[in-house]
């Protein structure tokens, strides 16, 4: 076992968090610079990697010493909510002070702001199902998954996996029954989405590792290469087809995550170095802040070459996220967690 595994951590998961956040950042930077989401739509697969990691981490962090549902939810709220609120409210204040700087942003209403802060999917003033901080749509899924996971913690360990599997498979199938007209009237029903299966994929990986699954590094690298090849070569799914996304993004993301864990668990001295670990640690700050930074960088760069503009914007976003991590996120978590931390440090917390 690696030294990090003996302490209950997985460096490969931390690195993949950084990779996932950079993929999403590249997607938005390229979309902004080239004026099209199709230039690097595969960057959206970073979200799918995040969802699988989240399922893995939640199971791994609670398997040996399950917290109460209340303890679990308190821990997740501390991890997710403060920084999300900070960037959401910062965006709101920026719009109030200088609305001309946000020409594509519809005037936020009080209801839109409150529902965004409550992680409730809803139609924004422009009629789309995005919260005020647009990338927060993934956090709506994360918080819904946490609620389902907290419910499962009420059960004995032997039945917990069965309940989660039943819920995370049944809800997407239920979603197939909702007509588009109903989903437009009640966007919260959109949580019955096939992307929930990705959380289950992460849980199954954690369960497999827990039971001693060790196929070795060669198969691990093969899974990583196959997953990356599918992402690179397969057609990108349409933005509104989440079943296709589950196949074309979710399956390769699953292969990449399980492959990385196979590589790590087969090595006695697995080390990745401080820089990749730092990118992983600052991935949440990067995920929340990157669209604001990219927008600001776009205004400064003006009519620069799109490839150069996307590269510069991504680099600046990463550097800004590292600064936010050290100056805001890390001290804020230390302050809020204090000495009461009900979950063992099995993993660094996911997005």
Short mmCIF file of C-alpha atoms in Angstrom, two decimals:
data_model
loop_
_atom_site.label_atom_id
_atom_site.label_comp_id
_atom_site.label_asym_id
_atom_site.label_seq_id
_atom_site.Cartn_x
_atom_site.Cartn_y
_atom_site.Cartn_z
CA UNK A 1 0.00 0.00 0.00
CA UNK A 2 1.16 3.53 -0.65
CA UNK A 3 1.86 5.82 2.26
CA UNK A 4 -1.08 8.00 1.25
CA UNK A 5 -3.43 4.98 1.22
CA UNK A 6 -2.27 3.95 4.68
CA UNK A 7 -3.45 7.37 5.86
CA UNK A 8 -6.71 6.87 3.98
CA UNK A 9 -6.13 9.24 1.09
CA UNK A 10 -5.78 8.75 -2.65
CA UNK A 11 -3.52 11.17 -4.49
CA UNK A 12 -4.88 10.03 -7.86
CA UNK A 13 -8.34 11.28 -6.90
CA UNK A 14 -6.91 14.65 -5.89
CA UNK A 15 -5.11 14.93 -9.22
CA UNK A 16 -8.26 14.03 -11.17
CA UNK A 17 -10.15 16.78 -9.38
CA UNK A 18 -7.63 19.25 -10.76
CA UNK A 19 -7.85 17.72 -14.23
CA UNK A 20 -11.65 17.89 -14.16
CA UNK A 21 -11.69 21.55 -13.10
CA UNK A 22 -9.18 22.50 -15.80
CA UNK A 23 -11.23 20.67 -18.45
CA UNK A 24 -14.33 22.67 -17.52
CA UNK A 25 -12.29 25.89 -17.46
CA UNK A 26 -10.89 25.16 -20.93
CA UNK A 27 -14.41 24.51 -22.21
CA UNK A 28 -15.65 27.89 -21.02
CA UNK A 29 -12.48 29.73 -22.07
CA UNK A 30 -12.68 28.27 -25.59
CA UNK A 31 -16.42 28.98 -25.80
CA UNK A 32 -15.81 32.61 -24.81
CA UNK A 33 -12.84 33.12 -27.11
CA UNK A 34 -14.21 31.36 -30.20
CA UNK A 35 -17.86 32.26 -29.67
CA UNK A 36 -18.99 28.63 -29.85
CA UNK A 37 -19.50 25.87 -27.29
CA UNK A 38 -18.60 23.25 -29.90
CA UNK A 39 -14.89 24.13 -30.01
CA UNK A 40 -14.04 22.16 -26.86
CA UNK A 41 -17.33 20.67 -25.69
CA UNK A 42 -15.44 17.62 -24.46
CA UNK A 43 -14.22 19.82 -21.60
CA UNK A 44 -17.69 19.33 -20.14
CA UNK A 45 -16.60 15.79 -19.28
CA UNK A 46 -14.84 17.33 -16.30
CA UNK A 47 -18.27 17.52 -14.65
CA UNK A 48 -18.82 13.81 -15.21
CA UNK A 49 -15.44 13.05 -13.63
CA UNK A 50 -16.46 15.21 -10.66
CA UNK A 51 -19.74 13.31 -10.21
CA UNK A 52 -18.00 9.93 -10.23
CA UNK A 53 -15.37 11.18 -7.80
CA UNK A 54 -18.13 12.50 -5.54
CA UNK A 55 -19.81 9.10 -5.37
CA UNK A 56 -16.47 7.45 -4.68
CA UNK A 57 -15.51 9.89 -1.94
CA UNK A 58 -18.84 9.84 -0.14
CA UNK A 59 -18.83 6.07 0.12
CA UNK A 60 -15.13 5.82 1.01
CA UNK A 61 -15.42 8.55 3.65
CA UNK A 62 -18.35 6.94 5.45
CA UNK A 63 -17.84 3.19 4.99
CA UNK A 64 -15.86 2.44 8.15
CA UNK A 65 -17.40 4.94 10.53
CA UNK A 66 -20.76 6.09 9.19
CA UNK A 67 -21.81 9.50 10.54
CA UNK A 68 -25.39 10.34 11.36
CA UNK A 69 -27.33 11.91 8.49
CA UNK A 70 -27.18 15.25 10.32
CA UNK A 71 -23.42 15.07 10.76
CA UNK A 72 -22.97 14.12 7.13
CA UNK A 73 -25.10 16.98 5.83
CA UNK A 74 -23.44 19.49 8.16
CA UNK A 75 -20.06 18.46 6.81
CA UNK A 76 -21.21 18.78 3.20
CA UNK A 77 -22.84 22.16 3.79
CA UNK A 78 -19.61 23.49 5.33
CA UNK A 79 -17.62 22.16 2.39
CA UNK A 80 -19.87 23.34 -0.43
CA UNK A 81 -22.03 26.27 0.62
CA UNK A 82 -19.83 29.13 1.93
CA UNK A 83 -17.60 29.50 -1.13
CA UNK A 84 -20.55 29.04 -3.49
CA UNK A 85 -22.49 31.75 -1.67
CA UNK A 86 -19.44 34.02 -1.77
CA UNK A 87 -19.08 33.83 -5.55
CA UNK A 88 -22.82 33.92 -6.21
CA UNK A 89 -23.26 37.06 -4.13
CA UNK A 90 -20.10 38.60 -5.58
CA UNK A 91 -21.58 38.13 -9.05
CA UNK A 92 -24.85 39.69 -7.91
CA UNK A 93 -23.08 42.72 -6.43
CA UNK A 94 -20.98 43.13 -9.58
CA UNK A 95 -24.14 43.12 -11.70
CA UNK A 96 -25.84 45.66 -9.43
CA UNK A 97 -22.82 47.98 -9.56
CA UNK A 98 -22.04 47.64 -13.26
CA UNK A 99 -24.81 45.85 -15.19
CA UNK A 100 -23.33 46.92 -18.54
CA UNK A 101 -20.41 44.57 -17.89
CA UNK A 102 -22.83 41.61 -18.14
CA UNK A 103 -24.64 42.16 -21.45
CA UNK A 104 -25.74 38.52 -21.73
CA UNK A 105 -27.05 38.27 -18.18
CA UNK A 106 -30.76 38.86 -17.59
CA UNK A 107 -31.63 41.06 -14.62
CA UNK A 108 -31.73 38.71 -11.60
CA UNK A 109 -34.92 38.65 -9.56
CA UNK A 110 -35.16 38.05 -5.82
CA UNK A 111 -36.72 34.65 -6.43
CA UNK A 112 -33.93 33.68 -8.82
CA UNK A 113 -31.28 34.61 -6.27
CA UNK A 114 -32.98 32.81 -3.38
CA UNK A 115 -33.64 29.63 -5.35
CA UNK A 116 -30.04 29.68 -6.58
CA UNK A 117 -28.79 29.89 -3.00
CA UNK A 118 -31.16 27.07 -1.99
CA UNK A 119 -29.85 24.74 -4.74
CA UNK A 120 -33.34 24.42 -6.23
CA UNK A 121 -33.43 24.02 -10.04
CA UNK A 122 -35.68 26.67 -11.55
CA UNK A 123 -36.15 28.79 -14.64
CA UNK A 124 -33.97 31.89 -14.52
CA UNK A 125 -35.20 35.27 -15.85
CA UNK A 126 -34.01 34.27 -19.33
CA UNK A 127 -36.03 31.06 -19.21
CA UNK A 128 -33.11 28.63 -18.84
CA UNK A 129 -32.61 26.27 -15.89
CA UNK A 130 -29.42 27.79 -14.51
CA UNK A 131 -28.73 29.38 -11.12
CA UNK A 132 -27.28 32.86 -10.88
CA UNK A 133 -23.74 31.45 -10.97
CA UNK A 134 -24.38 29.26 -14.00
CA UNK A 135 -21.94 26.46 -13.19
CA UNK A 136 -23.82 25.99 -9.92
CA UNK A 137 -26.22 23.69 -11.81
CA UNK A 138 -23.86 20.84 -10.96
CA UNK A 139 -24.10 21.71 -7.27
CA UNK A 140 -27.86 21.25 -7.50
CA UNK A 141 -27.13 17.65 -8.43
CA UNK A 142 -24.44 17.34 -5.76
CA UNK A 143 -26.75 18.54 -2.99
CA UNK A 144 -29.55 16.28 -4.20
CA UNK A 145 -27.14 13.35 -4.14
CA UNK A 146 -26.08 14.30 -0.60
CA UNK A 147 -29.71 14.21 0.51
CA UNK A 148 -30.14 10.74 -0.97
CA UNK A 149 -26.89 9.61 0.65
CA UNK A 150 -27.97 11.00 4.04
CA UNK A 151 -31.21 9.04 3.70
CA UNK A 152 -29.21 5.87 3.04
CA UNK A 153 -27.15 6.46 6.19
CA UNK A 154 -30.29 5.65 8.19
CA UNK A 155 -29.95 2.04 7.07
CA UNK A 156 -27.49 -0.68 8.11
CA UNK A 157 -24.41 -0.89 5.90
CA UNK A 158 -25.60 -4.05 4.17
CA UNK A 159 -28.73 -2.31 2.88
CA UNK A 160 -27.23 1.11 2.21
CA UNK A 161 -25.77 0.24 -1.16
CA UNK A 162 -28.97 -1.41 -2.33
CA UNK A 163 -31.03 1.67 -1.50
CA UNK A 164 -28.61 4.04 -3.21
CA UNK A 165 -28.45 1.83 -6.30
CA UNK A 166 -32.23 1.62 -6.43
CA UNK A 167 -32.68 5.39 -6.11
CA UNK A 168 -29.89 6.39 -8.49
CA UNK A 169 -31.20 4.03 -11.16
CA UNK A 170 -34.95 4.48 -10.64
CA UNK A 171 -34.98 8.28 -10.61
CA UNK A 172 -33.47 8.64 -14.13
CA UNK A 173 -35.97 6.09 -15.43
CA UNK A 174 -38.75 8.07 -13.76
CA UNK A 175 -37.46 11.17 -15.49
CA UNK A 176 -38.20 9.59 -18.85
CA UNK A 177 -41.89 9.82 -18.01
CA UNK A 178 -41.89 13.62 -17.70
CA UNK A 179 -42.89 15.47 -20.88
CA UNK A 180 -40.79 18.47 -21.91
CA UNK A 181 -43.69 20.84 -21.19
CA UNK A 182 -43.81 19.67 -17.56
CA UNK A 183 -40.04 20.00 -17.16
CA UNK A 184 -40.23 23.59 -18.36
CA UNK A 185 -42.91 24.35 -15.79
CA UNK A 186 -41.17 22.45 -12.98
CA UNK A 187 -37.39 22.43 -13.63
CA UNK A 188 -36.73 20.70 -10.28
CA UNK A 189 -38.04 17.50 -11.88
CA UNK A 190 -34.92 17.67 -14.04
CA UNK A 191 -33.02 16.21 -11.09
CA UNK A 192 -34.42 12.85 -12.22
CA UNK A 193 -31.58 12.80 -14.68
CA UNK A 194 -29.33 10.04 -16.06
CA UNK A 195 -26.30 11.87 -14.68
CA UNK A 196 -27.31 10.49 -11.26
CA UNK A 197 -25.97 7.14 -12.47
CA UNK A 198 -22.47 8.65 -12.42
CA UNK A 199 -22.65 9.04 -8.63
CA UNK A 200 -23.56 5.37 -8.44
CA UNK A 201 -20.56 4.56 -10.63
CA UNK A 202 -18.29 6.25 -8.10
CA UNK A 203 -19.94 4.37 -5.22
CA UNK A 204 -19.38 1.05 -7.00
CA UNK A 205 -15.72 1.89 -7.56
CA UNK A 206 -15.32 2.67 -3.85
CA UNK A 207 -17.05 -0.56 -2.90
CA UNK A 208 -14.79 -2.50 -5.25
CA UNK A 209 -11.64 -0.90 -3.82
CA UNK A 210 -12.95 -1.51 -0.30
CA UNK A 211 -13.28 -5.22 -1.10
CA UNK A 212 -9.70 -5.41 -2.35
CA UNK A 213 -10.06 -4.98 -6.11
CA UNK A 214 -6.52 -4.69 -7.47
CA UNK A 215 -6.24 -5.49 -11.21
CA UNK A 216 -2.77 -3.92 -11.42
CA UNK A 217 -1.16 -0.96 -13.15
CA UNK A 218 -1.21 -2.27 -16.76
CA UNK A 219 -4.99 -2.65 -16.74
CA UNK A 220 -5.27 0.67 -14.95
CA UNK A 221 -3.30 2.47 -17.64
CA UNK A 222 -5.31 0.66 -20.31
CA UNK A 223 -8.53 1.95 -18.74
CA UNK A 224 -7.17 5.50 -18.61
CA UNK A 225 -6.03 5.39 -22.25
CA UNK A 226 -9.33 3.88 -23.39
CA UNK A 227 -11.32 6.48 -21.49
CA UNK A 228 -9.25 9.34 -22.90
CA UNK A 229 -9.54 7.90 -26.42
CA UNK A 230 -13.32 7.72 -26.19
CA UNK A 231 -13.46 11.34 -25.05
CA UNK A 232 -11.13 12.41 -27.85
CA UNK A 233 -12.63 10.39 -30.70
CA UNK A 234 -16.30 9.83 -29.94
CA UNK A 235 -18.85 12.44 -31.08
CA UNK A 236 -19.72 14.98 -28.43
CA UNK A 237 -23.29 14.63 -27.17
CA UNK A 238 -25.80 17.38 -27.77
CA UNK A 239 -26.09 19.80 -24.87
CA UNK A 240 -29.64 18.66 -24.09
CA UNK A 241 -29.13 14.89 -24.43
CA UNK A 242 -28.00 13.63 -21.03
CA UNK A 243 -28.53 9.96 -21.89
CA UNK A 244 -25.99 10.33 -24.69
CA UNK A 245 -23.78 12.25 -22.30
CA UNK A 246 -23.90 9.40 -19.79
CA UNK A 247 -22.60 7.08 -22.51
CA UNK A 248 -20.08 9.37 -24.23
CA UNK A 249 -18.79 11.27 -21.19
CA UNK A 250 -19.86 9.20 -18.18
CA UNK A 251 -18.46 5.85 -19.32
CA UNK A 252 -14.98 7.18 -20.22
CA UNK A 253 -14.94 9.24 -17.00
CA UNK A 254 -15.67 6.03 -15.09
CA UNK A 255 -12.79 4.27 -16.89
CA UNK A 256 -10.39 7.13 -16.12
CA UNK A 257 -11.26 7.23 -12.42
CA UNK A 258 -11.08 3.47 -11.88
CA UNK A 259 -7.92 3.31 -13.98
CA UNK A 260 -6.20 5.97 -11.89
CA UNK A 261 -7.10 4.12 -8.70
CA UNK A 262 -5.79 0.85 -10.16
CA UNK A 263 -2.47 2.51 -10.94
CA UNK A 264 -2.21 4.00 -7.46
CA UNK A 265 -3.28 0.94 -5.49
CA UNK A 266 -0.80 -1.25 -7.35
CA UNK A 267 2.18 0.96 -6.47
CA UNK A 268 4.02 0.96 -3.15
CA UNK A 269 5.49 4.42 -3.62
CA UNK A 270 2.90 6.32 -5.64
CA UNK A 271 3.73 10.03 -5.72
CA UNK A 272 2.51 12.74 -8.06
CA UNK A 273 4.30 15.81 -6.70
CA UNK A 274 3.06 19.00 -5.06
CA UNK A 275 1.91 20.90 -8.17
CA UNK A 276 -0.80 18.42 -9.29
CA UNK A 277 -1.95 18.05 -5.69
CA UNK A 278 -2.23 21.83 -5.39
CA UNK A 279 -4.34 21.98 -8.55
CA UNK A 280 -6.60 19.34 -7.03
CA UNK A 281 -6.86 21.19 -3.73
CA UNK A 282 -7.82 24.42 -5.49
CA UNK A 283 -10.22 22.74 -7.95
CA UNK A 284 -13.38 23.93 -6.17
CA UNK A 285 -12.13 27.51 -6.12
CA UNK A 286 -11.30 27.16 -9.81
CA UNK A 287 -14.68 25.69 -10.66
CA UNK A 288 -16.59 28.50 -8.97
CA UNK A 289 -14.40 31.42 -10.03
CA UNK A 290 -13.29 30.59 -13.54
CA UNK A 291 -16.24 32.03 -15.50
CA UNK A 292 -15.85 35.40 -13.77
CA UNK A 293 -12.10 35.44 -14.45
CA UNK A 294 -12.56 34.33 -18.07
CA UNK A 295 -15.11 37.08 -18.67
CA UNK A 296 -12.79 39.71 -17.19
CA UNK A 297 -9.81 38.39 -19.17
CA UNK A 298 -11.87 38.48 -22.36
CA UNK A 299 -12.58 42.16 -21.88
CA UNK A 300 -8.87 42.89 -21.36
CA UNK A 301 -7.67 40.76 -24.28
CA UNK A 302 -10.25 42.20 -26.65
CA UNK A 303 -9.70 40.98 -30.21
CA UNK A 304 -6.70 38.79 -29.50
CA UNK A 305 -6.19 35.51 -31.34
CA UNK A 306 -8.88 33.15 -29.95
CA UNK A 307 -6.43 30.33 -29.16
CA UNK A 308 -4.12 32.74 -27.36
CA UNK A 309 -7.05 34.33 -25.54
CA UNK A 310 -8.36 30.95 -24.35
CA UNK A 311 -4.89 29.90 -23.18
CA UNK A 312 -4.22 33.13 -21.31
CA UNK A 313 -7.69 33.17 -19.75
CA UNK A 314 -7.31 29.58 -18.54
CA UNK A 315 -3.86 30.28 -17.08
CA UNK A 316 -5.08 33.39 -15.28
CA UNK A 317 -8.13 31.50 -13.97
CA UNK A 318 -5.93 28.73 -12.53
CA UNK A 319 -3.58 31.21 -10.85
CA UNK A 320 -6.51 33.19 -9.46
CA UNK A 321 -8.07 29.98 -8.11
CA UNK A 322 -4.87 29.03 -6.29
CA UNK A 323 -4.84 32.49 -4.71
CA UNK A 324 -8.50 32.11 -3.68
CA UNK A 325 -7.76 28.69 -2.23
CA UNK A 326 -5.00 29.97 0.04
CA UNK A 327 -6.56 33.34 0.87
CA UNK A 328 -10.23 32.37 1.25
CA UNK A 329 -11.21 28.72 0.89
CA UNK A 330 -8.63 27.07 3.12
CA UNK A 331 -8.91 29.51 6.06
CA UNK A 332 -12.70 29.55 5.75
CA UNK A 333 -12.92 25.76 5.99
CA UNK A 334 -10.54 25.73 8.94
CA UNK A 335 -12.65 28.33 10.71
CA UNK A 336 -15.99 26.60 10.07
CA UNK A 337 -14.85 23.06 10.75
CA UNK A 338 -12.98 23.84 13.95
CA UNK A 339 -12.37 20.71 15.98
CA UNK A 340 -15.73 19.16 15.05
CA UNK A 341 -15.27 17.18 11.88
CA UNK A 342 -17.57 14.14 11.87
CA UNK A 343 -16.14 12.52 8.74
CA UNK A 344 -12.76 10.83 8.76
CA UNK A 345 -10.27 12.26 6.29
CA UNK A 346 -10.60 9.36 3.88
CA UNK A 347 -10.48 11.72 0.96
CA UNK A 348 -10.09 15.36 0.24
CA UNK A 349 -13.63 16.60 -0.25
CA UNK A 350 -14.89 16.63 -3.83
CA UNK A 351 -16.58 19.47 -5.70
#
